[in-house]
Short mmCIF file of C-alpha atoms and ligand atoms in Angstrom, two decimals:
data_model
loop_
_atom_site.label_atom_id
_atom_site.label_comp_id
_atom_site.label_asym_id
_atom_site.label_seq_id
_atom_site.Cartn_x
_atom_site.Cartn_y
_atom_site.Cartn_z
CA UNK R 1 -23.35 6.57 10.29
CA UNK R 2 -21.71 9.36 8.32
CA UNK R 3 -22.49 10.20 4.70
CA UNK R 4 -19.03 11.60 4.20
CA UNK R 5 -17.73 8.04 3.77
CA UNK R 6 -18.88 4.44 3.49
CA UNK R 7 -17.23 1.08 4.05
CA UNK R 8 -15.69 -0.25 0.85
CA UNK R 9 -13.90 -3.27 2.32
CA UNK R 10 -14.75 -4.23 5.89
CA UNK R 11 -12.16 -5.55 8.33
CA UNK R 12 -13.27 -9.16 7.89
CA UNK R 13 -12.98 -8.97 4.09
CA UNK R 14 -9.54 -7.40 4.50
CA UNK R 15 -8.45 -10.08 6.97
CA UNK R 16 -9.55 -12.91 4.69
CA UNK R 17 -7.95 -11.42 1.60
CA UNK R 18 -4.66 -10.64 3.34
CA UNK R 19 -4.50 -14.23 4.63
CA UNK R 20 -5.10 -15.52 1.10
CA UNK R 21 -2.31 -13.31 -0.25
CA UNK R 22 0.00 -14.55 2.51
CA UNK R 23 -0.72 -18.19 1.66
CA UNK R 24 -0.19 -17.54 -2.04
CA UNK R 25 3.14 -15.83 -1.43
CA UNK R 26 4.22 -18.60 0.95
CA UNK R 27 3.43 -21.17 -1.75
CA UNK R 28 5.32 -19.25 -4.42
CA UNK R 29 8.44 -18.68 -2.31
CA UNK R 30 8.88 -22.12 -0.75
CA UNK R 31 12.58 -22.79 -0.20
CA UNK R 32 13.46 -19.09 -0.52
CA UNK R 33 13.68 -16.35 2.05
CA UNK R 34 11.88 -13.32 0.60
CA UNK R 35 12.76 -9.77 1.56
CA UNK R 36 9.68 -7.61 2.03
CA UNK R 37 10.29 -3.94 1.42
CA UNK R 38 7.51 -1.74 2.64
CA UNK R 39 6.95 1.86 1.75
CA UNK R 40 6.24 4.02 4.79
CA UNK R 41 3.81 4.81 6.13
CA UNK R 42 0.70 3.49 4.39
CA UNK R 43 1.96 -0.05 3.87
CA UNK R 44 2.68 -0.80 7.52
CA UNK R 45 -0.74 -2.17 8.57
CA UNK R 46 -0.80 -4.39 5.53
CA UNK R 47 2.75 -5.59 6.12
CA UNK R 48 2.02 -6.45 9.76
CA UNK R 49 -0.91 -8.67 8.82
CA UNK R 50 0.60 -10.02 5.61
CA UNK R 51 3.89 -11.21 7.07
CA UNK R 52 2.09 -13.09 9.84
CA UNK R 53 0.19 -14.97 7.14
CA UNK R 54 3.43 -16.13 5.45
CA UNK R 55 4.80 -19.24 7.12
CA UNK R 56 8.31 -18.86 5.74
CA UNK R 57 11.34 -16.99 7.05
CA UNK R 58 10.78 -13.41 5.88
CA UNK R 59 12.95 -10.34 6.27
CA UNK R 60 11.42 -6.90 6.32
CA UNK R 61 12.93 -3.50 5.61
CA UNK R 62 11.45 -0.08 5.10
CA UNK R 63 11.78 2.73 2.62
CA UNK R 64 10.29 6.19 2.65
CA UNK R 65 9.79 8.28 -0.45
CA UNK R 66 8.24 11.59 -1.29
CA UNK R 67 6.85 12.74 -4.58
CA UNK R 68 7.41 16.26 -5.78
CA UNK R 69 3.89 17.70 -5.79
CA UNK R 70 1.10 15.90 -7.58
CA UNK R 71 1.39 13.44 -10.43
CA UNK R 72 1.20 16.05 -13.17
CA UNK R 73 3.77 18.39 -11.60
CA UNK R 74 6.19 15.74 -10.48
CA UNK R 75 6.35 13.77 -13.73
CA UNK R 76 7.13 10.83 -11.49
CA UNK R 77 10.15 12.35 -9.78
CA UNK R 78 10.55 10.78 -6.40
CA UNK R 79 12.99 11.44 -3.59
CA UNK R 80 14.18 8.63 -1.33
CA UNK R 81 13.95 9.78 2.29
CA UNK R 82 14.83 6.44 3.89
CA UNK R 83 16.62 3.56 2.22
CA UNK R 84 17.16 -0.09 3.12
CA UNK R 85 20.51 -0.95 4.69
CA UNK R 86 20.94 -4.46 3.25
CA UNK R 87 22.49 -5.75 0.05
CA UNK R 88 19.66 -6.88 -2.22
CA UNK R 89 21.87 -8.58 -4.82
CA UNK R 90 20.69 -12.14 -5.33
CA UNK R 91 17.72 -11.72 -2.99
CA UNK R 92 14.03 -12.31 -3.69
CA UNK R 93 12.44 -8.92 -3.14
CA UNK R 94 8.73 -8.26 -2.68
CA UNK R 95 7.67 -4.61 -2.48
CA UNK R 96 4.68 -4.34 -0.14
CA UNK R 97 2.49 -1.34 -0.95
CA UNK R 98 -0.83 -0.10 0.39
CA UNK R 99 -2.20 1.11 -2.94
CA UNK R 100 -1.05 1.55 -6.51
CA UNK R 101 -2.65 4.66 -7.94
CA UNK R 102 -0.91 6.35 -10.91
CA UNK R 103 1.97 3.88 -10.55
CA UNK R 104 4.55 6.69 -10.70
CA UNK R 105 5.99 6.08 -7.23
CA UNK R 106 6.28 2.36 -7.81
CA UNK R 107 7.82 2.76 -11.25
CA UNK R 108 10.58 4.88 -9.76
CA UNK R 109 11.09 2.56 -6.81
CA UNK R 110 11.24 -0.56 -8.96
CA UNK R 111 13.89 1.10 -11.14
CA UNK R 112 16.01 1.87 -8.07
CA UNK R 113 15.62 -1.64 -6.70
CA UNK R 114 16.24 -3.39 -10.03
CA UNK R 115 19.62 -1.62 -10.27
CA UNK R 116 20.64 -3.49 -7.10
CA UNK R 117 20.33 -6.79 -8.97
CA UNK R 118 17.92 -8.84 -6.88
CA UNK R 119 17.24 -12.40 -8.16
CA UNK R 120 13.57 -11.50 -8.38
CA UNK R 121 11.47 -8.41 -7.82
CA UNK R 122 7.69 -8.46 -7.40
CA UNK R 123 5.00 -6.16 -6.03
CA UNK R 124 2.30 -7.03 -3.53
CA UNK R 125 -0.29 -4.24 -3.24
CA UNK R 126 -3.40 -4.44 -1.09
CA UNK R 127 -5.35 -2.11 -3.38
CA UNK R 128 -5.10 -1.57 -7.11
CA UNK R 129 -6.71 1.65 -8.35
CA UNK R 130 -6.15 0.51 -11.91
CA UNK R 131 -8.40 3.15 -13.52
CA UNK R 132 -5.93 5.88 -12.50
CA UNK R 133 -2.80 4.25 -13.87
CA UNK R 134 -0.45 6.59 -15.78
CA UNK R 135 2.43 4.14 -16.18
CA UNK R 136 1.50 0.59 -17.15
CA UNK R 137 2.06 -1.65 -14.19
CA UNK R 138 0.20 -4.54 -12.67
CA UNK R 139 1.26 -5.87 -9.30
CA UNK R 140 2.03 -9.60 -9.25
CA UNK R 141 -0.04 -9.82 -6.06
CA UNK R 142 -3.05 -7.54 -5.54
CA UNK R 143 -5.67 -7.71 -2.84
CA UNK R 144 -8.58 -5.77 -4.30
CA UNK R 145 -9.24 -3.76 -7.39
CA UNK R 146 -10.77 -0.48 -6.23
CA UNK R 147 -12.74 2.34 -7.80
CA UNK R 148 -11.30 5.77 -8.60
CA UNK R 149 -12.28 7.21 -5.23
CA UNK R 150 -10.26 8.53 -2.32
CA UNK R 151 -9.83 5.82 0.31
CA UNK R 152 -8.82 5.97 3.97
CA UNK R 153 -8.25 3.42 6.70
CA UNK R 154 -6.07 0.35 7.22
CA UNK R 155 -2.94 2.44 6.70
CA UNK R 156 -4.31 4.97 4.21
CA UNK R 157 -4.56 8.54 5.42
CA UNK R 158 -6.15 11.88 4.74
CA UNK R 159 -3.75 14.53 6.09
CA UNK R 160 -2.20 11.91 8.38
CA UNK R 161 -5.55 10.96 9.89
CA UNK R 162 -7.45 7.66 9.77
CA UNK R 163 -4.61 5.21 9.23
CA UNK R 164 -5.97 3.42 12.32
CA UNK R 165 -9.52 2.94 11.01
CA UNK R 166 -9.84 -0.88 10.88
CA UNK R 167 -11.98 -0.87 7.72
CA UNK R 168 -11.18 0.58 4.31
CA UNK R 169 -13.50 3.53 3.70
CA UNK R 170 -14.44 5.20 0.46
CA UNK R 171 -14.84 8.97 0.79
CA UNK R 172 -18.23 9.98 -0.63
CA UNK R 173 -17.96 13.71 -0.02
CA UNK R 174 -14.41 14.94 -0.45
CA UNK R 175 -15.43 18.60 -0.13
CA UNK R 176 -16.98 17.94 3.27
CA UNK R 177 -13.85 16.13 4.42
CA UNK R 178 -11.61 18.97 3.26
CA UNK R 179 -13.82 21.45 5.12
CA UNK R 180 -13.77 19.33 8.26
CA UNK R 181 -10.83 16.90 8.29
CA UNK R 182 -12.22 15.35 11.51
CA UNK R 183 -15.51 14.39 9.85
CA UNK R 184 -14.58 10.71 9.89
CA UNK R 185 -13.57 10.49 13.55
CA UNK R 186 -16.74 8.49 14.37
CA UNK R 187 -15.34 5.65 12.22
CA UNK R 188 -12.52 5.26 14.71
CA UNK R 189 -14.92 3.77 17.26
CA UNK R 190 -14.55 0.00 17.64
CA UNK R 191 -17.29 -2.13 16.07
P1 IMP H 1 1.07 6.65 -7.10
O1 IMP H 1 2.49 7.05 -7.33
O2 IMP H 1 0.10 7.62 -7.72
O3 IMP H 1 0.76 5.23 -7.50
O4 IMP H 1 0.85 6.87 -5.56
C1 IMP H 1 0.67 5.87 -4.67
C2 IMP H 1 0.64 6.43 -3.28
O5 IMP H 1 -0.31 7.51 -3.16
C3 IMP H 1 0.15 5.35 -2.33
O6 IMP H 1 1.22 4.57 -1.85
C4 IMP H 1 -0.55 6.16 -1.26
O7 IMP H 1 0.40 6.57 -0.29
C5 IMP H 1 -1.08 7.38 -1.99
N1 IMP H 1 -2.51 7.19 -2.36
C6 IMP H 1 -2.99 6.88 -3.57
N2 IMP H 1 -4.34 6.77 -3.56
C7 IMP H 1 -4.72 7.02 -2.28
C8 IMP H 1 -6.01 7.03 -1.62
O8 IMP H 1 -7.09 6.79 -2.20
N3 IMP H 1 -5.98 7.32 -0.29
C9 IMP H 1 -4.83 7.58 0.38
N4 IMP H 1 -3.61 7.56 -0.19
C10 IMP H 1 -3.55 7.29 -1.51
MG1 MG H 2 2.22 4.43 -0.14
#
Protein backbone atom coordinates (compact mmCIF):
# COMPACT_ATOMS: atom_id res chain seq x y z
CA UNK A 1 0.00 0.00 0.00
CA UNK A 2 2.00 2.95 1.29
CA UNK A 3 5.80 3.07 1.46
CA UNK A 4 5.66 5.49 4.34
CA UNK A 5 4.99 2.57 6.69
CA UNK A 6 4.81 -1.22 6.79
CA UNK A 7 3.16 -3.74 9.09
CA UNK A 8 5.50 -4.81 11.87
CA UNK A 9 3.02 -6.86 13.91
CA UNK A 10 -0.31 -7.65 12.30
CA UNK A 11 -3.56 -7.73 14.26
CA UNK A 12 -3.60 -11.53 14.45
CA UNK A 13 -0.06 -11.67 15.85
CA UNK A 14 -1.02 -8.99 18.37
CA UNK A 15 -4.19 -10.85 19.36
CA UNK A 16 -2.33 -14.12 19.91
CA UNK A 17 0.48 -12.52 21.89
CA UNK A 18 -1.87 -10.49 24.09
CA UNK A 19 -3.86 -13.64 24.88
CA UNK A 20 -0.65 -15.44 25.82
CA UNK A 21 0.35 -12.58 28.11
CA UNK A 22 -3.11 -12.65 29.70
CA UNK A 23 -2.87 -16.38 30.37
CA UNK A 24 0.62 -16.01 31.83
CA UNK A 25 -0.47 -13.21 34.15
CA UNK A 26 -3.57 -15.16 35.18
CA UNK A 27 -1.35 -18.13 36.07
CA UNK A 28 1.08 -15.99 38.05
CA UNK A 29 -1.61 -14.16 40.04
CA UNK A 30 -3.91 -17.06 40.95
CA UNK A 31 -5.53 -16.36 44.32
CA UNK A 32 -4.70 -12.65 44.13
CA UNK A 33 -6.61 -9.73 42.73
CA UNK A 34 -4.15 -7.67 40.67
CA UNK A 35 -4.55 -3.95 40.13
CA UNK A 36 -3.74 -2.93 36.57
CA UNK A 37 -2.58 0.64 36.24
CA UNK A 38 -2.55 1.89 32.71
CA UNK A 39 -0.81 4.96 31.42
CA UNK A 40 -3.05 7.07 29.20
CA UNK A 41 -3.52 7.13 26.36
CA UNK A 42 -1.34 4.65 24.48
CA UNK A 43 -1.91 1.71 26.81
CA UNK A 44 -5.69 1.66 26.54
CA UNK A 45 -6.08 -0.67 23.52
CA UNK A 46 -3.65 -3.10 25.06
CA UNK A 47 -5.38 -2.94 28.44
CA UNK A 48 -8.80 -3.60 26.89
CA UNK A 49 -7.61 -6.77 25.18
CA UNK A 50 -5.25 -7.87 27.95
CA UNK A 51 -7.73 -7.70 30.80
CA UNK A 52 -10.26 -9.76 28.86
CA UNK A 53 -7.61 -12.47 28.54
CA UNK A 54 -7.09 -12.64 32.34
CA UNK A 55 -9.67 -14.89 33.96
CA UNK A 56 -9.21 -13.49 37.45
CA UNK A 57 -10.85 -10.57 39.24
CA UNK A 58 -8.86 -7.55 38.05
CA UNK A 59 -9.16 -3.90 39.00
CA UNK A 60 -8.10 -1.20 36.59
CA UNK A 61 -7.13 2.41 37.18
CA UNK A 62 -5.55 5.04 35.01
CA UNK A 63 -2.72 7.51 35.27
CA UNK A 64 -1.65 10.24 32.90
CA UNK A 65 1.84 11.68 32.81
CA UNK A 66 3.71 14.15 30.71
CA UNK A 67 7.42 14.39 30.15
CA UNK A 68 9.13 17.73 30.01
CA UNK A 69 10.36 17.89 26.41
CA UNK A 70 12.40 15.06 24.97
CA UNK A 71 14.50 12.54 26.85
CA UNK A 72 17.68 14.61 26.78
CA UNK A 73 16.01 17.84 27.92
CA UNK A 74 13.78 16.32 30.53
CA UNK A 75 16.39 14.18 32.27
CA UNK A 76 13.48 11.94 33.12
CA UNK A 77 11.39 14.58 34.87
CA UNK A 78 7.77 13.62 34.64
CA UNK A 79 4.61 15.37 35.77
CA UNK A 80 1.59 13.40 36.95
CA UNK A 81 -1.53 14.80 35.28
CA UNK A 82 -3.94 12.15 36.54
CA UNK A 83 -3.43 9.88 39.52
CA UNK A 84 -5.18 6.76 40.79
CA UNK A 85 -7.71 7.26 43.58
CA UNK A 86 -7.19 3.98 45.45
CA UNK A 87 -4.84 2.95 48.22
CA UNK A 88 -2.19 0.68 46.71
CA UNK A 89 -0.66 -0.45 50.02
CA UNK A 90 -0.61 -4.23 50.16
CA UNK A 91 -1.95 -4.58 46.60
CA UNK A 92 -0.45 -6.47 43.66
CA UNK A 93 0.14 -3.78 41.07
CA UNK A 94 0.81 -4.37 37.38
CA UNK A 95 1.65 -1.30 35.29
CA UNK A 96 0.27 -1.81 31.78
CA UNK A 97 2.23 0.16 29.18
CA UNK A 98 2.09 0.33 25.40
CA UNK A 99 5.84 0.63 24.85
CA UNK A 100 8.99 1.04 26.88
CA UNK A 101 11.40 3.24 24.98
CA UNK A 102 14.10 5.08 26.99
CA UNK A 103 12.50 3.80 30.20
CA UNK A 104 12.54 7.29 31.76
CA UNK A 105 8.77 7.58 32.15
CA UNK A 106 8.48 4.15 33.67
CA UNK A 107 11.40 4.67 36.03
CA UNK A 108 9.71 7.75 37.44
CA UNK A 109 6.32 6.08 37.65
CA UNK A 110 7.67 2.98 39.37
CA UNK A 111 9.37 5.19 41.97
CA UNK A 112 6.09 6.97 42.69
CA UNK A 113 4.17 3.70 42.93
CA UNK A 114 6.78 1.92 45.05
CA UNK A 115 6.50 4.69 47.66
CA UNK A 116 2.85 3.64 48.14
CA UNK A 117 4.01 0.24 49.40
CA UNK A 118 2.25 -2.25 47.17
CA UNK A 119 2.90 -5.95 48.00
CA UNK A 120 4.26 -6.38 44.49
CA UNK A 121 4.91 -4.15 41.51
CA UNK A 122 5.49 -5.44 37.98
CA UNK A 123 5.38 -4.05 34.45
CA UNK A 124 3.55 -5.50 31.47
CA UNK A 125 4.52 -3.75 28.23
CA UNK A 126 3.26 -4.75 24.81
CA UNK A 127 6.41 -3.50 23.09
CA UNK A 128 9.97 -3.32 24.32
CA UNK A 129 12.23 -1.00 22.31
CA UNK A 130 15.21 -2.25 24.27
CA UNK A 131 17.86 -0.74 21.97
CA UNK A 132 16.81 2.76 23.09
CA UNK A 133 16.94 2.16 26.82
CA UNK A 134 18.62 4.93 28.86
CA UNK A 135 17.74 3.58 32.30
CA UNK A 136 18.17 -0.16 32.80
CA UNK A 137 14.77 -1.73 33.04
CA UNK A 138 13.22 -4.90 31.72
CA UNK A 139 9.49 -5.41 32.01
CA UNK A 140 8.48 -8.63 33.78
CA UNK A 141 5.96 -9.19 30.97
CA UNK A 142 6.73 -8.02 27.42
CA UNK A 143 4.83 -8.77 24.25
CA UNK A 144 7.36 -8.11 21.52
CA UNK A 145 10.87 -6.79 21.31
CA UNK A 146 10.85 -4.13 18.61
CA UNK A 147 13.42 -2.33 16.49
CA UNK A 148 14.51 1.27 17.04
CA UNK A 149 11.88 2.66 14.68
CA UNK A 150 8.88 4.90 15.21
CA UNK A 151 5.74 2.80 15.56
CA UNK A 152 2.05 3.69 15.29
CA UNK A 153 -1.20 1.80 15.68
CA UNK A 154 -2.90 -0.27 18.39
CA UNK A 155 -2.78 2.69 20.77
CA UNK A 156 0.44 4.31 19.57
CA UNK A 157 0.10 7.70 17.93
CA UNK A 158 1.84 10.20 15.73
CA UNK A 159 0.49 13.64 16.70
CA UNK A 160 -2.62 11.96 18.15
CA UNK A 161 -3.36 10.11 14.92
CA UNK A 162 -3.43 6.37 14.21
CA UNK A 163 -4.17 4.99 17.66
CA UNK A 164 -7.09 3.19 15.98
CA UNK A 165 -5.03 1.39 13.33
CA UNK A 166 -5.62 -2.30 14.20
CA UNK A 167 -2.07 -3.37 13.25
CA UNK A 168 1.24 -2.11 14.62
CA UNK A 169 3.03 -0.21 11.86
CA UNK A 170 6.67 0.67 11.53
CA UNK A 171 7.24 4.09 9.97
CA UNK A 172 9.67 3.73 7.05
CA UNK A 173 9.79 7.37 6.02
CA UNK A 174 9.52 9.68 9.01
CA UNK A 175 10.25 12.79 6.91
CA UNK A 176 7.31 12.02 4.64
CA UNK A 177 5.03 11.52 7.63
CA UNK A 178 6.13 14.80 9.20
CA UNK A 179 5.46 16.57 5.89
CA UNK A 180 2.05 14.95 5.57
CA UNK A 181 0.75 13.68 8.93
CA UNK A 182 -2.24 12.12 7.11
CA UNK A 183 -0.02 9.92 4.94
CA UNK A 184 -1.05 6.80 6.84
CA UNK A 185 -4.82 7.35 6.67
CA UNK A 186 -5.17 4.49 4.13
CA UNK A 187 -4.10 2.08 6.89
CA UNK A 188 -7.26 2.94 8.78
CA UNK A 189 -9.35 1.02 6.25
CA UNK A 190 -10.58 -2.34 7.56
CA UNK A 191 -8.83 -5.43 6.20
P1 LIG B 1 10.05 6.46 27.50
O1 LIG B 1 9.97 7.29 28.73
O2 LIG B 1 11.09 6.97 26.53
O3 LIG B 1 10.21 4.98 27.76
O4 LIG B 1 8.70 6.76 26.75
C1 LIG B 1 7.70 5.86 26.60
C2 LIG B 1 6.51 6.53 25.97
O5 LIG B 1 6.87 7.23 24.76
C3 LIG B 1 5.52 5.46 25.54
O6 LIG B 1 4.63 5.15 26.59
C4 LIG B 1 4.86 6.10 24.34
O7 LIG B 1 3.78 6.91 24.78
C5 LIG B 1 5.94 6.98 23.74
N1 LIG B 1 6.62 6.27 22.62
C6 LIG B 1 7.82 5.68 22.65
N2 LIG B 1 8.15 5.13 21.46
C7 LIG B 1 7.09 5.37 20.64
C8 LIG B 1 6.81 5.02 19.27
O8 LIG B 1 7.59 4.36 18.54
N3 LIG B 1 5.61 5.44 18.79
C9 LIG B 1 4.72 6.15 19.54
N4 LIG B 1 4.94 6.48 20.83
C10 LIG B 1 6.11 6.10 21.38
MG1 LIG C 1 2.73 5.55 27.00
